[in-house]
């Protein structure tokens, strides 16, 4: 058991070098949102952008296109058809994919998850409804690329890996599954716990109860996907992402810290940590 | 008669505890807006979010979906059909509903109000057109759940409970109806008066004439609904909500304080009051 | 000839009194925008709101509804049909109308202007394409309600009242037409000139070349309409509106002062002037 | 070889004179965006506006209209048909056109580029997909108006003028093509290189790796187009535009500097440089 500290993040977060260009920082795609929960796609895409990905694309329903353009002009769209699938995607050009926030668990979402798992073989961040879909179609877990990152909260963790009576047994399961699957698992909680494929178990100290509001998790998914796209190892993307997510929330300083406000804090916070 | 003071609010407003999560702070739904008055739904939803609800959903017309997504990604949508009704709602998952701002008083709105009153038995905040609909269909008052909160301004109060010649008679009526109905009544005015089911009558000292602009009341509805969802007793939600609404308006400090500006002040104000 | 000074504005701008409510400050309607120039409607509506009108409505094409909701939730919509006319309007409830910014000069716009002039008999602010339409259908000038305010720039002034070789002759014409028509004329220029029905001619000293960008005039129209709705005499609405428009632009302090930035400065500026 | 310095910009950037009006600063049109990459049109239009053009229009797909209105009310639209062409354009009224960001390289985009090159004979800024289209239809280079500005990054430069093994050969080619074509070429890189028709070669020192994110180039296109519309010589528009683009990015001071944030810095930066 290890407690993440600011110095762990300072050592890992890379100072952006001169002569780097947008290609240096990768192209991330966020597969998220449904007509009534499109905001989740916006929050996760915005988090990805502000955490420094070189390019960010959002795979969204057609009904969300105008909202994406109006609020995030830096983010490109990959529009899904009425059946829920993007028409033609060049999967090679993405360095990382984040999937799940606000996606829904209907048949279209399941088909979409299958398409992503079939076509994309670099690390994926799986969150929210992507985890719920896997929980109900557990054979899919075999298709999750090694080195992926799973970010369940407690209920999603239990849906995925079975009910647990207490946190100690959850920690045991987390260590076991992370090593078995070769994935990093980020178990979201007041003190989020990260399990690495090497069997490490880390506690993240940052965060505040003001972040207990819808969309916080969507932001975390976008941040970790952004670090994956920038070339960090999956467990390092999880360490840095979880730490800065909580630290950014602390900086908001209100009774509630909305995800939008939290995301706005990322660039200056990360600049301070990287310098 | 009692004058609300800052200490009353400080004692009541709960410091957000560690280990709380978004579920701790409830799920609020705002039933508001029509195509030409959709902004009211956005203001009341935004107020609910910034006052700290764990999750916020907005039950809106389909024409308002893109505007909701673009301006409030944290808020989820429940889209109403052309007949004005949401297709399938799991009423159990909401802790509080606010209904009325910009809703209109046509037949679709009446049907929608009936559906809400029939299906939802926890406290409801009734405002604006929801009150006007009840005034014209007064048998509906029997279906308002006990412990609800009514937030009429003077004209809506009179439409609901009959004409009054002066404020003293309005206060008498307010005390009478609040106790009879078992509801909290928030009579909006320069110094807003709150009547509790226990027969208390409180005056709120906060606020400024800069808040005399369209949408201020919509914000108040969202704030009180947010506190209901967070688990406050209805009269306490009314006390705190009315007080912070006015105090937030005072902090804007312009010739006019738009509701959007007022809402932005809520998180820091509430943090100061809760600490 | 008279030069407006800060004290003239301080004397006129009314401190918002306690016990006022949104009705105290009137209901303004802005008739503006077309599909490709919808932004003009948004700028003029936003200016009206921030200058303190109690309620603001925008009469816009259906294609602009989502943009209005997303950017100005405080503003209500009156949607125009494909023929360019609103379906049913209760003209009585508005205290002032501003018409013209981005309206276009096609047949639909002409019909709309005719409908407004036929139905609305309180003061109107006429700007931009409303003035161009009158220039081409000059008999309409007879239907402009007395005490209205016309806000042409130099070219619109000449289109309306004939070509002029120099500013002195324009000033002569301005004095003449203002008294003949019983209207206030605001001739927009680096130092805007205001002609009153009483034959006064005032120069406004505020403003900056950073305001020389599209949409500045739309903001002025919204501001003057807002003051009319709040109950100021038309010439006073023109004095105060022109002065604060320029002074707000000065406060932006950039190489260019966009109308959106200018409008944001209004509430604090007006608060300082009113105190 | 020459290194641009702050004083070069201070000498060139014109203080906005009193008695100027929006016509003084020209009308710029940005031809950019496609349904899935509409954000590029918004960023380049926003940059043009904030760099001081008198009027800014955006030639965009119909699906982007609402997003344009909601986020940039100061910018007028010229909507393209389903075939990708604007229906009726008065080309005379524009002083400069920028074309390319997010345009796509399909047949509709090629037709649109042809229409622009056929009808518009003042300087054009060619960027991104406009350059890619010319690379694949190289006879079009003959129709690029003299005094235009090309803003390729390294890959676009090589697609246009052939592969290069190193930067020295690229510089040789740049000098050669700029003089042959009579155009200014802005070769975007960590230290962007500007080649003038007179055979000059300048290095720009401003910028930061935080700007290595999608949309930075779109902003530069809008800025240079804005200066062309304001009446600067093309090479001077390129000098000033490139310099302030990088300097604005430096002012953002985050780990990543999004184009939206960069653009917001322009007016105050330019004010300081012009004073």
Tab-separated table of C-alpha atoms in Angstrom, chain C:
chain	number	residue	atom	x	y	z
C	1	UNK	CA	-25.191	72.739	-28.968
C	2	UNK	CA	-24.433	70.987	-25.778
C	3	UNK	CA	-21.812	68.483	-24.699
C	4	UNK	CA	-23.098	65.652	-22.516
C	5	UNK	CA	-21.110	65.319	-19.295
C	6	UNK	CA	-20.940	62.649	-16.644
C	7	UNK	CA	-22.983	64.758	-14.274
C	8	UNK	CA	-25.848	64.932	-16.768
C	9	UNK	CA	-26.003	61.164	-16.623
C	10	UNK	CA	-25.578	60.921	-12.855
C	11	UNK	CA	-28.522	63.277	-12.385
C	12	UNK	CA	-30.732	61.311	-14.722
C	13	UNK	CA	-29.896	57.702	-13.955
C	14	UNK	CA	-32.303	56.575	-11.264
C	15	UNK	CA	-31.084	54.645	-8.259
C	16	UNK	CA	-33.110	51.426	-8.220
C	17	UNK	CA	-35.435	51.830	-5.261
C	18	UNK	CA	-36.167	49.238	-2.627
C	19	UNK	CA	-39.532	47.512	-3.060
C	20	UNK	CA	-39.254	47.690	-6.823
C	21	UNK	CA	-39.877	44.422	-8.677
C	22	UNK	CA	-39.300	43.221	-12.227
C	23	UNK	CA	-42.536	44.894	-13.364
C	24	UNK	CA	-41.164	48.227	-12.155
C	25	UNK	CA	-38.513	48.120	-14.864
C	26	UNK	CA	-40.746	47.263	-17.776
C	27	UNK	CA	-40.882	44.658	-20.502
C	28	UNK	CA	-38.826	45.341	-23.636
C	29	UNK	CA	-39.094	43.537	-26.937
C	30	UNK	CA	-36.342	43.419	-29.513
C	31	UNK	CA	-37.396	42.646	-33.073
C	32	UNK	CA	-34.139	41.710	-34.725
C	33	UNK	CA	-32.112	39.074	-36.498
C	34	UNK	CA	-32.483	36.869	-39.551
C	35	UNK	CA	-31.044	33.384	-40.057
C	36	UNK	CA	-27.628	34.590	-41.257
C	37	UNK	CA	-27.505	37.665	-39.013
C	38	UNK	CA	-29.038	36.225	-35.868
C	39	UNK	CA	-26.108	37.431	-33.795
C	40	UNK	CA	-27.407	40.995	-34.063
C	41	UNK	CA	-30.564	39.912	-32.244
C	42	UNK	CA	-28.502	38.297	-29.512
C	43	UNK	CA	-26.311	41.356	-29.015
C	44	UNK	CA	-29.194	43.810	-28.868
C	45	UNK	CA	-31.174	41.552	-26.480
C	46	UNK	CA	-28.175	41.038	-24.249
C	47	UNK	CA	-27.562	44.780	-24.088
C	48	UNK	CA	-31.186	45.362	-23.129
C	49	UNK	CA	-30.966	42.814	-20.323
C	50	UNK	CA	-27.699	44.146	-18.924
C	51	UNK	CA	-28.950	47.737	-19.052
C	52	UNK	CA	-31.598	46.765	-16.549
C	53	UNK	CA	-34.942	46.069	-18.221
C	54	UNK	CA	-37.266	44.087	-15.969
C	55	UNK	CA	-38.130	41.601	-18.702
C	56	UNK	CA	-36.631	41.184	-22.164
C	57	UNK	CA	-38.188	39.320	-25.105
C	58	UNK	CA	-36.651	38.760	-28.527
C	59	UNK	CA	-38.772	38.395	-31.657
C	60	UNK	CA	-36.556	36.143	-33.769
C	61	UNK	CA	-36.614	33.588	-36.588
C	62	UNK	CA	-37.193	29.982	-35.510
C	63	UNK	CA	-33.639	29.063	-36.550
C	64	UNK	CA	-32.262	31.335	-33.842
C	65	UNK	CA	-34.173	29.865	-30.895
C	66	UNK	CA	-31.517	27.430	-29.697
C	67	UNK	CA	-28.764	30.027	-29.860
C	68	UNK	CA	-30.927	32.460	-27.871
C	69	UNK	CA	-31.665	29.885	-25.186
C	70	UNK	CA	-28.070	28.731	-24.926
C	71	UNK	CA	-26.570	32.179	-24.645
C	72	UNK	CA	-29.295	34.287	-23.000
C	73	UNK	CA	-31.530	32.163	-20.744
C	74	UNK	CA	-32.945	35.326	-19.185
C	75	UNK	CA	-34.458	36.411	-22.515
C	76	UNK	CA	-37.828	35.044	-23.681
C	77	UNK	CA	-38.522	34.292	-27.334
C	78	UNK	CA	-41.326	35.319	-29.660
C	79	UNK	CA	-40.713	33.105	-32.667
C	80	UNK	CA	-41.498	34.378	-36.150
C	81	UNK	CA	-43.128	32.131	-38.731
C	82	UNK	CA	-41.509	31.352	-42.092
C	83	UNK	CA	-43.318	34.394	-43.482
C	84	UNK	CA	-41.517	36.491	-40.920
C	85	UNK	CA	-44.441	37.311	-38.617
C	86	UNK	CA	-45.039	36.341	-34.990
C	87	UNK	CA	-48.228	34.334	-34.644
C	88	UNK	CA	-49.901	35.950	-31.684
C	89	UNK	CA	-48.501	38.810	-29.694
C	90	UNK	CA	-50.035	40.672	-26.795
C	91	UNK	CA	-48.622	44.064	-27.731
C	92	UNK	CA	-50.013	45.679	-24.594
C	93	UNK	CA	-47.573	43.991	-22.289
C	94	UNK	CA	-44.477	45.669	-23.726
C	95	UNK	CA	-43.377	49.145	-22.646
C	96	UNK	CA	-40.896	49.554	-25.501
C	97	UNK	CA	-39.822	47.903	-28.727
C	98	UNK	CA	-36.467	48.089	-30.485
C	99	UNK	CA	-36.484	47.027	-34.125
C	100	UNK	CA	-33.948	46.648	-36.890
C	101	UNK	CA	-30.551	45.067	-36.074
C	102	UNK	CA	-29.801	42.251	-38.529
C	103	UNK	CA	-33.439	42.205	-39.635
C	104	UNK	CA	-32.779	42.232	-43.367
C	105	UNK	CA	-34.731	44.277	-45.902
C	106	UNK	CA	-36.717	41.570	-47.685
C	107	UNK	CA	-40.514	41.432	-47.954
C	108	UNK	CA	-40.891	39.484	-44.693
C	109	UNK	CA	-39.021	42.189	-42.817
C	110	UNK	CA	-41.153	44.898	-44.356
C	111	UNK	CA	-44.344	43.080	-43.333
C	112	UNK	CA	-42.984	42.685	-39.840
C	113	UNK	CA	-42.135	46.374	-39.560
C	114	UNK	CA	-45.637	47.244	-40.765
C	115	UNK	CA	-47.184	44.950	-38.148
C	116	UNK	CA	-45.142	46.532	-35.374
C	117	UNK	CA	-45.947	50.082	-36.459
C	118	UNK	CA	-49.625	49.232	-36.783
C	119	UNK	CA	-49.971	47.551	-33.395
C	120	UNK	CA	-47.544	49.286	-31.099
C	121	UNK	CA	-48.151	52.885	-30.150
C	122	UNK	CA	-45.595	53.461	-27.411
C	123	UNK	CA	-42.073	54.647	-28.238
C	124	UNK	CA	-40.013	52.463	-30.575
C	125	UNK	CA	-36.281	52.463	-31.203
C	126	UNK	CA	-35.678	52.182	-34.942
C	127	UNK	CA	-32.252	51.095	-36.117
C	128	UNK	CA	-30.353	49.617	-39.047
C	129	UNK	CA	-32.609	47.708	-41.464
C	130	UNK	CA	-35.749	49.226	-39.953
C	131	UNK	CA	-34.388	52.602	-41.030
C	132	UNK	CA	-33.382	51.233	-44.424
C	133	UNK	CA	-36.891	49.860	-44.931
C	134	UNK	CA	-38.396	53.238	-44.052
C	135	UNK	CA	-35.961	54.944	-46.413
C	136	UNK	CA	-37.334	52.800	-49.235
C	137	UNK	CA	-40.953	53.063	-48.094
C	138	UNK	CA	-40.931	56.579	-46.830
C	139	UNK	CA	-44.677	56.776	-46.211
C	140	UNK	CA	-44.014	54.538	-43.191
C	141	UNK	CA	-42.363	57.451	-41.401
C	142	UNK	CA	-45.865	58.761	-40.676
C	143	UNK	CA	-46.650	55.645	-38.650
C	144	UNK	CA	-43.632	55.915	-36.391
C	145	UNK	CA	-45.068	56.696	-32.944
C	146	UNK	CA	-44.251	60.098	-31.574
C	147	UNK	CA	-41.459	60.047	-29.004
C	148	UNK	CA	-39.695	57.240	-30.847
C	149	UNK	CA	-35.920	57.131	-31.158
C	150	UNK	CA	-34.096	56.733	-34.492
C	151	UNK	CA	-30.461	55.608	-34.352
C	152	UNK	CA	-28.959	55.916	-37.851
C	153	UNK	CA	-25.262	55.983	-38.658
C	154	UNK	CA	-24.207	58.468	-41.301
C	155	UNK	CA	-25.121	56.367	-44.344
C	156	UNK	CA	-28.486	55.367	-42.895
C	157	UNK	CA	-29.130	59.014	-42.010
C	158	UNK	CA	-28.475	60.063	-45.600
C	159	UNK	CA	-30.563	57.226	-47.021
C	160	UNK	CA	-33.398	58.368	-44.812
C	161	UNK	CA	-33.176	62.118	-45.137
C	162	UNK	CA	-31.234	62.624	-48.381
C	163	UNK	CA	-27.554	63.042	-49.219
C	164	UNK	CA	-25.513	65.600	-47.347
C	165	UNK	CA	-22.192	67.113	-48.321
C	166	UNK	CA	-20.967	67.849	-44.841
C	167	UNK	CA	-21.690	67.405	-41.163
C	168	UNK	CA	-23.050	70.937	-40.684
C	169	UNK	CA	-25.865	70.318	-43.118
C	170	UNK	CA	-26.521	66.963	-41.484
C	171	UNK	CA	-26.875	68.704	-38.142
C	172	UNK	CA	-29.332	71.190	-39.635
C	173	UNK	CA	-31.373	68.340	-41.054
C	174	UNK	CA	-31.211	66.429	-37.790
C	175	UNK	CA	-32.581	69.363	-35.803
C	176	UNK	CA	-35.285	69.897	-38.392
C	177	UNK	CA	-36.457	66.274	-38.644
C	178	UNK	CA	-36.371	65.623	-34.902
C	179	UNK	CA	-38.671	68.562	-34.257
C	180	UNK	CA	-40.911	67.825	-37.253
C	181	UNK	CA	-41.299	64.120	-36.463
C	182	UNK	CA	-41.424	64.577	-32.713
C	183	UNK	CA	-38.709	61.947	-32.416
C	184	UNK	CA	-35.257	61.766	-30.916
C	185	UNK	CA	-32.560	61.120	-33.521
C	186	UNK	CA	-29.242	59.571	-32.497
C	187	UNK	CA	-26.751	60.131	-35.321
C	188	UNK	CA	-24.001	57.610	-34.603
C	189	UNK	CA	-20.468	58.804	-35.158
C	190	UNK	CA	-17.161	59.047	-33.316
C	191	UNK	CA	-18.881	61.761	-31.316
C	192	UNK	CA	-22.507	60.740	-31.586
C	193	UNK	CA	-24.977	63.606	-32.005
C	194	UNK	CA	-28.428	63.526	-30.417
C	195	UNK	CA	-31.293	65.658	-31.742
C	196	UNK	CA	-34.355	66.052	-29.534
C	197	UNK	CA	-37.952	66.901	-30.493
C	198	UNK	CA	-37.440	70.169	-28.601
C	199	UNK	CA	-34.683	71.135	-31.058
C	200	UNK	CA	-31.766	70.432	-28.777
C	201	UNK	CA	-28.525	69.129	-30.254
C	202	UNK	CA	-26.158	67.269	-27.940
C	203	UNK	CA	-22.733	65.757	-28.527
C	204	UNK	CA	-21.704	62.619	-26.695
C	205	UNK	CA	-18.033	62.566	-25.634
C	206	UNK	CA	-17.668	58.914	-24.704
C	207	UNK	CA	-16.419	56.058	-26.883
C	208	UNK	CA	-13.211	54.809	-28.434
C	209	UNK	CA	-12.057	53.651	-31.876
C	210	UNK	CA	-11.768	50.129	-30.389
C	211	UNK	CA	-15.555	50.070	-30.679
C	212	UNK	CA	-15.350	50.333	-34.478
C	213	UNK	CA	-16.416	46.729	-35.007
C	214	UNK	CA	-19.635	45.043	-36.128
C	215	UNK	CA	-22.383	44.920	-33.537
C	216	UNK	CA	-21.590	48.080	-31.562
C	217	UNK	CA	-24.700	49.733	-32.938
C	218	UNK	CA	-26.834	46.700	-32.087
C	219	UNK	CA	-25.749	47.055	-28.471
C	220	UNK	CA	-26.745	50.742	-28.446
C	221	UNK	CA	-30.219	49.888	-29.731
C	222	UNK	CA	-30.704	47.375	-26.947
C	223	UNK	CA	-29.531	49.824	-24.309
C	224	UNK	CA	-31.844	52.639	-25.388
C	225	UNK	CA	-34.793	50.247	-25.673
C	226	UNK	CA	-34.018	49.044	-22.158
C	227	UNK	CA	-34.154	52.596	-20.773
C	228	UNK	CA	-37.435	53.276	-22.588
C	229	UNK	CA	-38.907	50.149	-21.010
C	230	UNK	CA	-37.689	51.332	-17.608
C	231	UNK	CA	-39.760	54.458	-18.025
C	232	UNK	CA	-37.261	57.115	-19.040
C	233	UNK	CA	-38.367	59.850	-21.421
C	234	UNK	CA	-37.151	59.003	-24.946
C	235	UNK	CA	-34.614	61.816	-25.140
C	236	UNK	CA	-33.293	60.890	-21.701
C	237	UNK	CA	-33.078	57.243	-22.735
C	238	UNK	CA	-31.021	58.418	-25.700
C	239	UNK	CA	-28.754	60.626	-23.563
C	240	UNK	CA	-28.068	57.988	-20.943
C	241	UNK	CA	-27.907	55.126	-23.428
C	242	UNK	CA	-25.429	56.805	-25.734
C	243	UNK	CA	-23.257	57.932	-22.854
C	244	UNK	CA	-23.048	54.588	-21.066
C	245	UNK	CA	-22.565	52.724	-24.364
C	246	UNK	CA	-19.430	54.726	-25.080
C	247	UNK	CA	-18.213	54.695	-21.491
C	248	UNK	CA	-18.617	50.908	-21.312
C	249	UNK	CA	-16.573	50.556	-24.497
C	250	UNK	CA	-13.808	52.662	-22.930
C	251	UNK	CA	-13.681	50.308	-19.961
C	252	UNK	CA	-12.932	47.271	-22.156
C	253	UNK	CA	-9.429	48.628	-22.786
C	254	UNK	CA	-8.424	46.321	-25.650
C	255	UNK	CA	-7.239	47.046	-29.206
C	256	UNK	CA	-10.745	46.077	-30.176
C	257	UNK	CA	-13.750	46.192	-27.846
C	258	UNK	CA	-16.269	43.596	-28.958
C	259	UNK	CA	-19.929	44.360	-28.239
C	260	UNK	CA	-20.127	41.328	-25.948
C	261	UNK	CA	-17.295	42.710	-23.842
C	262	UNK	CA	-18.821	46.187	-23.845
C	263	UNK	CA	-22.165	44.843	-22.650
C	264	UNK	CA	-20.524	42.979	-19.775
C	265	UNK	CA	-19.229	46.313	-18.461
C	266	UNK	CA	-22.668	47.942	-18.278
C	267	UNK	CA	-23.968	46.809	-14.856
C	268	UNK	CA	-20.952	47.916	-12.820
C	269	UNK	CA	-20.583	51.154	-14.777
C	270	UNK	CA	-24.248	52.014	-14.306
C	271	UNK	CA	-24.074	51.129	-10.626
C	272	UNK	CA	-21.238	53.618	-10.204
C	273	UNK	CA	-23.101	56.320	-12.100
C	274	UNK	CA	-26.352	55.752	-10.198
C	275	UNK	CA	-24.850	55.726	-6.713
